[in-house]
mmCIF file of C-alpha atoms in Angstrom:
data_model
loop_
_atom_site.group_PDB
_atom_site.id
_atom_site.type_symbol
_atom_site.label_atom_id
_atom_site.label_comp_id
_atom_site.label_asym_id
_atom_site.label_seq_id
_atom_site.Cartn_x
_atom_site.Cartn_y
_atom_site.Cartn_z
ATOM 1 C CA MET A 109 -26.594 18.200 96.727
ATOM 2 C CA ASN A 110 -25.766 15.167 94.731
ATOM 3 C CA ALA A 111 -27.981 12.458 96.155
ATOM 4 C CA PRO A 112 -31.554 11.383 96.276
ATOM 5 C CA CYS A 113 -33.626 11.616 99.374
ATOM 6 C CA ALA A 114 -33.223 8.697 101.770
ATOM 7 C CA GLU A 115 -35.439 5.723 101.012
ATOM 8 C CA SER A 116 -34.926 3.320 103.923
ATOM 9 C CA SER A 117 -37.845 3.188 106.321
ATOM 10 C CA SER A 118 -35.339 2.968 109.189
ATOM 11 C CA ASP A 119 -33.610 6.167 108.100
ATOM 12 C CA PRO A 120 -34.707 9.314 110.012
ATOM 13 C CA SER A 121 -34.689 11.242 106.746
ATOM 14 C CA ASP A 122 -37.265 9.035 105.051
ATOM 15 C CA SER A 123 -40.018 11.320 106.257
ATOM 16 C CA ALA A 124 -38.959 13.514 103.335
ATOM 17 C CA ALA A 125 -40.865 11.185 101.019
ATOM 18 C CA PRO A 126 -44.551 11.995 100.440
ATOM 19 C CA PRO A 127 -47.164 9.345 101.256
ATOM 20 C CA ALA A 128 -47.209 6.517 98.731
ATOM 21 C CA ALA A 129 -50.683 7.483 97.605
ATOM 22 C CA ARG A 130 -49.301 10.773 96.308
ATOM 23 C CA LEU A 131 -46.608 9.203 94.116
ATOM 24 C CA PRO A 132 -47.501 8.893 90.437
ATOM 25 C CA ARG A 133 -47.489 5.307 89.211
ATOM 26 C CA SER A 134 -46.949 6.011 85.527
ATOM 27 C CA GLY A 135 -44.615 7.802 83.180
ATOM 28 C CA ASP A 136 -46.003 11.054 84.538
ATOM 29 C CA ALA A 137 -43.526 10.976 87.450
ATOM 30 C CA ALA A 138 -41.053 13.265 85.686
ATOM 31 C CA LEU A 139 -43.751 15.827 84.925
ATOM 32 C CA ALA A 140 -44.981 15.691 88.505
ATOM 33 C CA ALA A 141 -41.427 16.153 89.784
ATOM 34 C CA GLN A 142 -40.920 19.184 87.557
ATOM 35 C CA ALA A 143 -44.182 20.658 88.779
ATOM 36 C CA ALA A 144 -43.139 20.160 92.403
ATOM 37 C CA HIS A 145 -39.797 21.803 91.705
ATOM 38 C CA ARG A 146 -41.552 24.774 90.102
ATOM 39 C CA ARG A 147 -43.710 25.111 93.227
ATOM 40 C CA ALA A 148 -40.520 25.176 95.274
ATOM 41 C CA ALA A 149 -39.146 27.996 93.121
ATOM 42 C CA ASP A 150 -42.395 29.921 93.452
ATOM 43 C CA ALA A 151 -42.279 29.466 97.213
ATOM 44 C CA VAL A 152 -38.754 30.898 97.326
ATOM 45 C CA ALA A 153 -39.862 33.914 95.335
ATOM 46 C CA GLN A 154 -42.673 34.464 97.862
ATOM 47 C CA GLY A 155 -40.399 34.031 100.865
ATOM 48 C CA ASP A 156 -42.214 30.850 101.868
ATOM 49 C CA LEU A 157 -39.365 28.648 103.093
ATOM 50 C CA ALA A 158 -41.686 26.044 104.544
ATOM 51 C CA GLY A 159 -43.429 25.766 101.196
ATOM 52 C CA MET A 160 -40.099 25.447 99.452
ATOM 53 C CA ARG A 161 -39.065 22.623 101.772
ATOM 54 C CA ASP A 162 -42.314 20.698 101.311
ATOM 55 C CA ALA A 163 -42.225 21.041 97.522
ATOM 56 C CA LEU A 164 -38.575 19.974 97.367
ATOM 57 C CA GLU A 165 -39.257 16.910 99.494
ATOM 58 C CA GLU A 166 -41.899 15.863 96.980
ATOM 59 C CA ALA A 167 -39.680 16.677 93.968
ATOM 60 C CA CYS A 168 -36.719 14.701 95.359
ATOM 61 C CA ALA A 169 -38.870 11.684 96.152
ATOM 62 C CA LEU A 170 -40.219 11.694 92.591
ATOM 63 C CA ALA A 171 -36.857 12.354 90.886
ATOM 64 C CA PRO A 172 -33.982 11.175 93.105
ATOM 65 C CA GLU A 173 -31.602 11.443 90.160
ATOM 66 C CA GLN A 174 -31.867 15.238 90.264
ATOM 67 C CA LEU A 175 -28.771 15.843 92.349
ATOM 68 C CA ALA A 176 -29.023 19.645 92.445
ATOM 69 C CA TRP A 177 -32.510 19.368 93.895
ATOM 70 C CA ALA A 178 -31.140 17.281 96.742
ATOM 71 C CA ALA A 179 -28.717 20.115 97.543
ATOM 72 C CA ASP A 180 -31.615 22.557 97.589
ATOM 73 C CA LEU A 181 -33.508 20.228 99.916
ATOM 74 C CA ALA A 182 -30.553 19.952 102.284
ATOM 75 C CA PHE A 183 -30.306 23.746 102.331
ATOM 76 C CA ALA A 184 -34.027 23.975 103.152
ATOM 77 C CA TRP A 185 -33.680 21.451 105.980
ATOM 78 C CA LEU A 186 -30.739 23.399 107.419
ATOM 79 C CA GLN A 187 -32.772 26.595 107.333
ATOM 80 C CA HIS A 188 -35.521 24.850 109.321
ATOM 81 C CA GLY A 189 -33.131 23.461 111.925
ATOM 82 C CA GLU A 190 -33.303 19.920 110.570
ATOM 83 C CA ALA A 191 -29.538 19.470 110.440
ATOM 84 C CA LEU A 192 -29.583 15.713 111.042
ATOM 85 C CA ARG A 193 -31.777 15.080 108.012
ATOM 86 C CA ALA A 194 -29.539 17.324 105.908
ATOM 87 C CA ARG A 195 -26.424 15.546 107.165
ATOM 88 C CA LEU A 196 -27.770 12.084 106.356
ATOM 89 C CA LEU A 197 -28.711 13.160 102.862
ATOM 90 C CA LEU A 198 -25.397 14.914 102.203
ATOM 91 C CA ASP A 199 -23.334 12.074 103.655
ATOM 92 C CA GLN A 200 -24.895 9.881 100.972
ATOM 93 C CA ARG A 201 -24.010 12.395 98.303
ATOM 94 C CA HIS A 202 -20.287 12.748 99.030
ATOM 95 C CA THR A 203 -19.925 9.021 99.678
ATOM 96 C CA ALA A 204 -21.285 8.425 96.205
ATOM 97 C CA GLY A 205 -18.418 10.533 94.844
ATOM 98 C CA ARG A 206 -20.687 12.972 93.076
ATOM 99 C CA SER A 207 -20.191 15.956 95.318
ATOM 100 C CA SER A 208 -19.811 19.599 94.362
ATOM 101 C CA PRO A 209 -18.466 22.544 96.382
ATOM 102 C CA THR A 210 -21.986 23.278 97.557
ATOM 103 C CA THR A 211 -22.452 19.676 98.720
ATOM 104 C CA TRP A 212 -19.361 19.903 100.902
ATOM 105 C CA LEU A 213 -20.323 23.381 102.143
ATOM 106 C CA LEU A 214 -23.754 22.260 103.318
ATOM 107 C CA LEU A 215 -22.370 19.032 104.752
ATOM 108 C CA GLY A 216 -19.944 21.093 106.819
ATOM 109 C CA HIS A 217 -22.771 23.160 108.260
ATOM 110 C CA ALA A 218 -24.834 20.050 108.940
ATOM 111 C CA LEU A 219 -21.887 18.419 110.746
ATOM 112 C CA ALA A 220 -21.234 21.553 112.797
ATOM 113 C CA ALA A 221 -24.894 21.727 113.805
ATOM 114 C CA THR A 222 -24.878 18.068 114.892
ATOM 115 C CA GLY A 223 -21.822 18.327 117.107
ATOM 116 C CA GLU A 224 -18.924 17.262 114.861
ATOM 117 C CA PRO A 225 -16.750 20.375 114.470
ATOM 118 C CA GLN A 226 -13.620 18.572 113.216
ATOM 119 C CA ARG A 227 -15.515 16.800 110.453
ATOM 120 C CA ALA A 228 -17.209 20.099 109.664
ATOM 121 C CA VAL A 229 -13.855 21.820 109.115
ATOM 122 C CA ALA A 230 -12.711 18.973 106.857
ATOM 123 C CA ALA A 231 -15.898 19.283 104.775
ATOM 124 C CA TRP A 232 -15.506 23.048 104.515
ATOM 125 C CA GLU A 233 -11.897 22.582 103.381
ATOM 126 C CA ARG A 234 -13.118 20.304 100.596
ATOM 127 C CA ALA A 235 -15.757 22.864 99.635
ATOM 128 C CA LEU A 236 -13.288 25.725 99.470
ATOM 129 C CA GLN A 237 -10.665 23.721 97.544
ATOM 130 C CA ARG A 238 -13.198 22.612 94.938
ATOM 131 C CA ALA A 239 -14.667 26.084 94.674
ATOM 132 C CA ARG A 240 -11.247 27.629 94.053
ATOM 133 C CA ALA A 241 -10.490 25.018 91.400
ATOM 134 C CA ALA A 242 -13.799 25.828 89.703
ATOM 135 C CA GLY A 243 -13.377 29.606 90.000
ATOM 136 C CA GLN A 244 -16.306 29.912 92.411
ATOM 137 C CA TRP A 245 -16.808 32.002 95.581
ATOM 138 C CA ARG A 246 -13.821 34.211 94.833
ATOM 139 C CA ASN A 247 -15.779 37.269 95.887
ATOM 140 C CA VAL A 248 -19.289 38.278 96.903
ATOM 141 C CA GLY A 249 -20.375 38.724 93.306
ATOM 142 C CA ALA A 250 -19.255 35.196 92.420
ATOM 143 C CA THR A 251 -21.204 33.621 95.290
ATOM 144 C CA PRO A 252 -24.972 32.945 95.098
ATOM 145 C CA GLY A 253 -26.800 35.224 97.507
ATOM 146 C CA HIS A 254 -28.370 32.474 99.599
ATOM 147 C CA LEU A 255 -24.959 30.838 100.127
ATOM 148 C CA ARG A 256 -22.991 33.950 101.069
ATOM 149 C CA PRO A 257 -23.457 33.711 104.857
ATOM 150 C CA LEU A 258 -22.653 29.994 104.746
ATOM 151 C CA VAL A 259 -19.531 30.519 102.627
ATOM 152 C CA ALA A 260 -18.336 33.349 104.870
ATOM 153 C CA GLN A 261 -18.772 31.229 107.986
ATOM 154 C CA ALA A 262 -17.016 28.266 106.358
ATOM 155 C CA MET A 263 -14.055 30.454 105.405
ATOM 156 C CA GLN A 264 -13.792 31.918 108.893
ATOM 157 C CA GLN A 265 -14.051 28.580 110.684
ATOM 158 C CA ALA A 266 -11.677 26.758 108.338
ATOM 159 C CA PHE A 267 -9.090 29.531 108.626
ATOM 160 C CA ALA A 268 -9.362 29.580 112.415
ATOM 161 C CA ALA A 269 -8.860 25.815 112.533
ATOM 162 C CA ARG A 270 -5.861 26.045 110.190
ATOM 163 C CA ARG A 271 -4.322 28.785 112.323
ATOM 164 C CA ALA A 272 -4.820 26.812 115.536
ATOM 165 C CA MET A 273 -3.308 23.708 113.923
ATOM 166 C CA LEU A 274 -0.201 25.594 112.786
ATOM 167 C CA HIS A 275 0.317 27.165 116.197
ATOM 168 C CA ARG A 276 0.142 23.704 117.773
ATOM 169 C CA VAL A 277 2.804 22.507 115.331
ATOM 170 C CA LEU A 278 4.995 25.513 116.121
ATOM 171 C CA ASP A 279 4.660 24.842 119.845
ATOM 172 C CA GLU A 280 5.747 21.236 119.286
ATOM 173 C CA GLN A 281 8.726 22.318 117.197
ATOM 174 C CA ARG A 282 9.813 24.936 119.760
ATOM 175 C CA ALA A 283 9.784 22.261 122.443
ATOM 176 C CA LEU A 284 11.845 19.980 120.189
ATOM 177 C CA LEU A 285 14.305 22.445 118.655
ATOM 178 C CA GLY A 286 14.319 25.487 120.935
ATOM 179 C CA PRO A 287 12.638 28.856 120.343
ATOM 180 C CA HIS A 288 15.682 30.696 119.021
ATOM 181 C CA ALA A 289 16.138 28.234 116.140
ATOM 182 C CA LEU A 290 12.677 28.973 114.736
ATOM 183 C CA ARG A 291 12.485 32.756 114.461
ATOM 184 C CA ARG A 292 12.425 32.706 110.667
ATOM 185 C CA VAL A 293 10.024 29.751 110.652
ATOM 186 C CA GLU A 294 7.600 31.658 112.881
ATOM 187 C CA ARG A 295 7.765 34.627 110.537
ATOM 188 C CA ALA A 296 7.129 32.346 107.536
ATOM 189 C CA VAL A 297 4.064 30.833 109.198
ATOM 190 C CA SER A 298 2.668 34.221 110.164
ATOM 191 C CA GLY A 299 3.089 35.322 106.556
ATOM 192 C CA TYR A 300 1.357 32.179 105.337
ATOM 193 C CA LEU A 301 -1.532 33.067 107.681
ATOM 194 C CA ARG A 302 -1.647 36.561 106.131
ATOM 195 C CA GLU A 303 -0.748 38.252 109.411
ATOM 196 C CA TRP A 304 1.631 40.402 107.391
ATOM 197 C CA ASP A 305 2.166 40.988 103.690
ATOM 198 C CA ALA A 306 4.426 38.088 102.737
ATOM 199 C CA THR A 307 4.686 39.047 99.072
ATOM 200 C CA PRO A 308 8.350 38.585 98.087
ATOM 201 C CA PRO A 309 10.094 41.903 97.476
ATOM 202 C CA ASP A 310 11.307 40.717 94.063
ATOM 203 C CA ALA A 311 8.357 41.048 91.689
ATOM 204 C CA ARG A 312 9.643 38.109 89.645
ATOM 205 C CA GLN A 313 9.196 35.726 92.590
ATOM 206 C CA ARG A 314 5.691 34.497 93.424
ATOM 207 C CA PRO A 315 5.518 31.193 95.371
ATOM 208 C CA LYS A 316 2.193 29.451 94.861
ATOM 209 C CA PHE A 317 2.092 27.941 98.345
ATOM 210 C CA PHE A 318 4.629 28.843 101.047
ATOM 211 C CA TYR A 319 7.132 31.691 101.153
ATOM 212 C CA PHE A 320 10.046 31.570 103.602
ATOM 213 C CA PRO A 321 11.353 35.116 104.124
ATOM 214 C CA ASP A 322 14.856 36.295 104.905
ATOM 215 C CA LEU A 323 16.624 33.755 102.706
ATOM 216 C CA PRO A 324 19.135 34.779 100.031
ATOM 217 C CA SER A 325 16.949 34.779 96.951
ATOM 218 C CA PRO A 326 18.797 34.940 93.640
ATOM 219 C CA PRO A 327 16.943 33.219 90.781
ATOM 220 C CA TYR A 328 19.976 31.015 90.086
ATOM 221 C CA HIS A 329 21.981 29.375 92.895
ATOM 222 C CA ASP A 330 25.404 27.773 92.999
ATOM 223 C CA PRO A 331 24.624 24.032 92.672
ATOM 224 C CA PHE A 332 27.734 23.168 94.677
ATOM 225 C CA LEU A 333 26.096 24.617 97.780
ATOM 226 C CA GLN A 334 24.646 21.107 97.873
ATOM 227 C CA PRO A 335 27.349 18.865 99.394
ATOM 228 C CA TRP A 336 26.377 15.974 97.119
ATOM 229 C CA ALA A 337 26.472 17.899 93.818
ATOM 230 C CA ALA A 338 30.065 16.912 93.087
ATOM 231 C CA THR A 339 29.220 13.235 93.627
ATOM 232 C CA LEU A 340 26.443 13.336 91.036
ATOM 233 C CA GLN A 341 28.604 15.274 88.618
ATOM 234 C CA ALA A 342 31.433 12.768 88.932
ATOM 235 C CA HIS A 343 29.079 9.985 87.813
ATOM 236 C CA TRP A 344 26.993 11.848 85.264
ATOM 237 C CA GLN A 345 27.991 9.593 82.364
ATOM 238 C CA ALA A 346 26.873 6.454 84.235
ATOM 239 C CA ILE A 347 23.577 8.166 84.952
ATOM 240 C CA ARG A 348 23.286 9.166 81.290
ATOM 241 C CA ASP A 349 23.931 5.609 80.109
ATOM 242 C CA GLU A 350 21.017 4.317 82.194
ATOM 243 C CA ALA A 351 18.777 7.136 80.996
ATOM 244 C CA LEU A 352 19.546 6.323 77.352
ATOM 245 C CA ALA A 353 18.794 2.653 77.980
ATOM 246 C CA VAL A 354 15.385 3.626 79.363
ATOM 247 C CA LEU A 355 14.666 5.862 76.382
ATOM 248 C CA ALA A 356 15.556 3.037 74.015
ATOM 249 C CA GLU A 357 12.562 1.056 75.288
ATOM 250 C CA PRO A 358 9.170 2.348 74.092
ATOM 251 C CA GLY A 359 6.495 3.149 76.647
ATOM 252 C CA GLN A 360 8.754 3.823 79.624
ATOM 253 C CA LEU A 361 7.867 7.506 80.129
ATOM 254 C CA SER A 362 4.885 9.259 81.651
ATOM 255 C CA ALA A 363 3.749 12.885 81.562
ATOM 256 C CA PHE A 364 5.746 15.059 83.929
ATOM 257 C CA LEU A 365 2.726 17.107 84.957
ATOM 258 C CA ASP A 366 -0.437 16.050 86.740
ATOM 259 C CA PHE A 367 -3.041 18.030 84.858
ATOM 260 C CA PRO A 368 -6.067 19.212 86.860
ATOM 261 C CA ALA A 369 -9.518 18.275 85.602
ATOM 262 C CA GLY A 370 -10.474 20.324 82.582
ATOM 263 C CA ALA A 371 -6.943 21.629 82.034
ATOM 264 C CA LYS A 372 -5.545 21.938 78.527
ATOM 265 C CA VAL A 373 -2.081 20.516 77.916
ATOM 266 C CA ASP A 374 -1.444 23.394 75.506
ATOM 267 C CA ASP A 375 -1.675 25.802 78.443
ATOM 268 C CA TYR A 376 1.453 24.213 79.913
ATOM 269 C CA VAL A 377 3.482 22.733 77.073
ATOM 270 C CA GLY A 378 3.606 23.910 73.468
ATOM 271 C CA GLY A 379 6.143 24.502 70.743
ATOM 272 C CA GLY A 380 6.592 24.029 67.035
ATOM 273 C CA GLY A 381 7.793 20.435 67.079
ATOM 274 C CA PRO A 382 5.866 17.515 65.605
ATOM 275 C CA ALA A 383 4.742 16.298 69.061
ATOM 276 C CA PRO A 384 5.622 18.715 71.860
ATOM 277 C CA ALA A 385 5.830 16.923 75.209
ATOM 278 C CA TRP A 386 7.385 17.081 78.659
ATOM 279 C CA ASP A 387 7.781 13.516 79.922
ATOM 280 C CA ALA A 388 9.553 11.825 82.798
ATOM 281 C CA TYR A 389 10.897 8.582 84.179
ATOM 282 C CA PHE A 390 10.295 8.958 87.885
ATOM 283 C CA PHE A 391 12.450 7.614 90.691
ATOM 284 C CA SER A 392 10.286 9.434 93.235
ATOM 285 C CA ARG A 393 7.128 11.458 92.762
ATOM 286 C CA HIS A 394 5.266 13.340 95.483
ATOM 287 C CA GLY A 395 7.493 11.500 97.938
ATOM 288 C CA GLN A 396 6.597 8.040 96.635
ATOM 289 C CA ARG A 397 9.502 5.837 95.593
ATOM 290 C CA PHE A 398 9.247 3.970 92.267
ATOM 291 C CA ASP A 399 11.012 0.756 93.223
ATOM 292 C CA ALA A 400 10.836 -0.810 89.764
ATOM 293 C CA HIS A 401 12.523 2.232 88.226
ATOM 294 C CA HIS A 402 15.250 2.151 90.848
ATOM 295 C CA ALA A 403 15.836 -1.526 90.064
ATOM 296 C CA ARG A 404 15.941 -0.735 86.333
ATOM 297 C CA CYS A 405 18.651 1.912 86.883
ATOM 298 C CA PRO A 406 20.854 0.555 89.696
ATOM 299 C CA ARG A 407 23.749 2.991 89.361
ATOM 300 C CA THR A 408 21.476 6.035 89.378
ATOM 301 C CA SER A 409 19.531 4.509 92.263
ATOM 302 C CA ALA A 410 22.648 3.875 94.328
ATOM 303 C CA LEU A 411 23.797 7.461 93.842
ATOM 304 C CA LEU A 412 20.415 8.858 94.841
ATOM 305 C CA ASP A 413 20.325 6.615 97.905
ATOM 306 C CA SER A 414 23.757 7.855 98.942
ATOM 307 C CA ILE A 415 22.824 11.533 99.229
ATOM 308 C CA GLU A 416 20.611 13.567 101.554
ATOM 309 C CA LEU A 417 17.247 14.063 99.894
ATOM 310 C CA CYS A 418 14.451 16.439 100.780
ATOM 311 C CA ARG A 419 11.781 14.158 102.271
ATOM 312 C CA ILE A 420 8.301 15.555 102.885
ATOM 313 C CA GLU A 421 5.431 13.108 103.077
ATOM 314 C CA GLY A 422 3.228 13.325 99.999
ATOM 315 C CA GLN A 423 5.404 15.978 98.343
ATOM 316 C CA ALA A 424 9.117 15.270 98.165
ATOM 317 C CA PRO A 425 11.436 14.024 96.885
ATOM 318 C CA GLU A 426 10.569 14.526 93.239
ATOM 319 C CA ILE A 427 13.316 12.946 91.117
ATOM 320 C CA CYS A 428 13.241 11.880 87.485
ATOM 321 C CA TYR A 429 14.861 11.753 84.113
ATOM 322 C CA SER A 430 13.140 14.791 82.626
ATOM 323 C CA VAL A 431 12.667 14.412 78.879
ATOM 324 C CA LEU A 432 11.756 17.356 76.671
ATOM 325 C CA ALA A 433 10.724 16.343 73.167
ATOM 326 C CA PRO A 434 12.080 18.085 70.050
ATOM 327 C CA GLY A 435 10.477 21.442 69.381
ATOM 328 C CA SER A 436 8.868 21.676 72.842
ATOM 329 C CA HIS A 437 8.345 24.730 75.030
ATOM 330 C CA ILE A 438 7.477 24.511 78.735
ATOM 331 C CA LYS A 439 5.459 27.675 79.194
ATOM 332 C CA PRO A 440 6.125 30.253 81.937
ATOM 333 C CA HIS A 441 5.033 29.141 85.392
ATOM 334 C CA TYR A 442 5.860 29.402 89.102
ATOM 335 C CA GLY A 443 6.808 26.800 91.704
ATOM 336 C CA VAL A 444 5.247 26.315 95.118
ATOM 337 C CA THR A 445 7.852 27.226 97.763
ATOM 338 C CA ASN A 446 11.327 28.672 98.104
ATOM 339 C CA THR A 447 12.168 26.220 100.912
ATOM 340 C CA ARG A 448 13.028 23.820 98.102
ATOM 341 C CA LEU A 449 15.124 24.495 95.004
ATOM 342 C CA VAL A 450 15.361 22.582 91.717
ATOM 343 C CA PHE A 451 18.611 20.836 90.778
ATOM 344 C CA HIS A 452 19.424 19.794 87.189
ATOM 345 C CA LEU A 453 22.161 17.450 86.048
ATOM 346 C CA PRO A 454 22.150 17.706 82.226
ATOM 347 C CA LEU A 455 22.621 14.345 80.511
ATOM 348 C CA VAL A 456 21.687 14.851 76.838
ATOM 349 C CA VAL A 457 21.618 18.435 75.581
ATOM 350 C CA PRO A 458 21.200 19.164 71.876
ATOM 351 C CA PRO A 459 21.826 22.685 70.554
ATOM 352 C CA ASP A 460 19.389 25.499 71.382
ATOM 353 C CA CYS A 461 18.044 24.127 74.673
ATOM 354 C CA ALA A 462 17.719 26.392 77.706
ATOM 355 C CA LEU A 463 16.000 27.221 80.957
ATOM 356 C CA ASN A 464 14.944 30.839 81.204
ATOM 357 C CA VAL A 465 14.152 32.568 84.488
ATOM 358 C CA ILE A 466 12.188 35.474 83.130
ATOM 359 C CA GLY A 467 13.925 38.739 83.852
ATOM 360 C CA ALA A 468 17.118 37.002 84.982
ATOM 361 C CA GLY A 469 18.353 35.576 81.692
ATOM 362 C CA ALA A 470 18.478 32.162 80.056
ATOM 363 C CA HIS A 471 20.757 29.353 81.151
ATOM 364 C CA ALA A 472 21.914 27.001 78.394
ATOM 365 C CA TRP A 473 22.404 23.523 79.845
ATOM 366 C CA ARG A 474 25.771 21.843 79.290
ATOM 367 C CA GLU A 475 26.122 18.105 79.617
ATOM 368 C CA GLY A 476 27.574 17.038 82.956
ATOM 369 C CA GLU A 477 27.452 20.561 84.454
ATOM 370 C CA PRO A 478 24.922 20.892 87.295
ATOM 371 C CA MET A 479 22.723 23.930 87.769
ATOM 372 C CA MET A 480 20.223 24.915 90.455
ATOM 373 C CA PHE A 481 17.487 27.524 90.527
ATOM 374 C CA ASP A 482 14.564 28.787 92.568
ATOM 375 C CA ASP A 483 11.423 27.792 90.688
ATOM 376 C CA THR A 484 9.250 30.284 92.583
ATOM 377 C CA PHE A 485 10.620 32.761 90.056
ATOM 378 C CA GLN A 486 8.639 32.667 86.832
ATOM 379 C CA HIS A 487 10.490 30.420 84.432
ATOM 380 C CA GLU A 488 10.183 28.527 81.182
ATOM 381 C CA ALA A 489 12.259 26.055 79.197
ATOM 382 C CA TRP A 490 12.644 25.080 75.569
ATOM 383 C CA ASN A 491 14.144 22.520 73.256
ATOM 384 C CA ARG A 492 14.321 24.076 69.817
ATOM 385 C CA SER A 493 16.343 21.240 68.338
ATOM 386 C CA ASP A 494 15.197 18.094 66.514
ATOM 387 C CA GLN A 495 16.466 15.751 69.258
ATOM 388 C CA VAL A 496 15.351 14.952 72.808
ATOM 389 C CA ARG A 497 16.814 16.782 75.774
ATOM 390 C CA VAL A 498 17.339 14.715 78.973
ATOM 391 C CA ILE A 499 18.304 15.882 82.454
ATOM 392 C CA LEU A 500 18.265 14.363 85.913
ATOM 393 C CA LEU A 501 15.851 16.654 87.736
ATOM 394 C CA MET A 502 15.303 16.730 91.476
ATOM 395 C CA ASP A 503 13.992 19.024 94.148
ATOM 396 C CA CYS A 504 16.261 19.681 97.134
ATOM 397 C CA TRP A 505 16.325 21.675 100.323
ATOM 398 C CA ASN A 506 17.235 25.319 99.994
ATOM 399 C CA PRO A 507 20.818 25.206 101.313
ATOM 400 C CA HIS A 508 20.301 28.435 103.254
ATOM 401 C CA LEU A 509 17.855 26.763 105.653
ATOM 402 C CA THR A 510 19.400 25.548 108.890
ATOM 403 C CA PRO A 511 18.986 21.873 109.853
ATOM 404 C CA GLU A 512 16.465 22.917 112.522
ATOM 405 C CA GLU A 513 14.492 24.956 110.014
ATOM 406 C CA ARG A 514 14.319 21.972 107.661
ATOM 407 C CA VAL A 515 12.873 19.816 110.427
ATOM 408 C CA ALA A 516 10.283 22.465 111.264
ATOM 409 C CA VAL A 517 9.320 23.160 107.645
ATOM 410 C CA LYS A 518 8.850 19.442 107.040
ATOM 411 C CA ALA A 519 6.522 19.214 110.054
ATOM 412 C CA ILE A 520 4.574 22.304 108.983
ATOM 413 C CA VAL A 521 4.095 21.289 105.358
ATOM 414 C CA GLU A 522 3.104 17.738 106.286
ATOM 415 C CA SER A 523 0.609 19.094 108.828
ATOM 416 C CA ILE A 524 -0.939 21.405 106.235
ATOM 417 C CA SER A 525 -1.284 18.474 103.836
ATOM 418 C CA ARG A 526 -2.985 16.318 106.466
ATOM 419 C CA PHE A 527 -5.289 19.196 107.368
ATOM 420 C CA GLU A 528 -6.306 19.735 103.741
ATOM 421 C CA GLN A 529 -6.765 16.030 103.010
ATOM 422 C CA ALA A 530 -8.618 15.076 106.209
ATOM 423 C CA GLU A 531 -11.714 12.965 105.634
ATOM 424 C CA PRO A 532 -14.942 14.585 106.827
#
């Protein structure tokens, strides 16, 4: 994958290196390495897997910087039942932080073959996540032929482990909350596991992660279904004053979005303004509290601390002053789950600013008037004025979930996150 062959004489994989007498001692090493790699390719074409392995061992010893060759060598070792050697090599690769989907895939198979099934599942999860992000392995045609059986097995084993994990969580929650309280939760989990078609009936609604069925699902919701909405509204001017004080100091904002590697900002935020941007001053992000920002805005902080927030480790709450620059357009997109809704308290709203749930109509913000919507419906927003627009933005529990369902959803989502982030 992404690492040279092992070099330590105490390492079981060092037998991959050819005898010292065979190693070139001049600048011809690169040419010799290329020649060995060509012999490996020829051996593959002839169906000579042993020849491929031997040639790759020589090529990797001569050119350890050729990370793709190391992946080929690990594959060859796995095919010859030398899983421990492959595992040692691949462990070096991912530890070095230079791993690819194929590195993680092969490491998973090496771990499974050497008796570490839990680490294997974690490695396969990494492989599949990185492959999806890179647009790889989406179908048979997008998967290299020699990897197809390995990818198929990784998908099957990772899915089986995910399913078993979720059923354990459900069993724990039934014992805690009672079986009758979790009927809708069980149906949501079975839909997540693709045991039934959990596509929302409204074509405008497409959650990117987790769909909870059987909830009232209008695009826009009454914000006063949240018992704390009136409290925030009553103090909106104090909140606005602190937001304006933050904006008066340069360098206080950060980008609202975490852009994935290789993403283009223009794919998410555009517009005809001089510098289109969607920025934020976070009080919490992905569940992490920004203590310095709370201290900077004590009245806003005290209000937020006084209300019930949606708390999910690593995900929620997400609370900020959301700042949309003049002439900016947040392009159409979907949110992740309908178990949480998005609450806005408008603080500074110039003319011609709106949120638009596509197919449901635009909502023009009005200062001091809360609104709430389900962001799993495709939506966009714009500021077509020449001034900034500022709102207090926060995610919140869908008010139609029962208290028991909130507890169970929190446990499920946190368990999925731990499963996906487990270290191999």
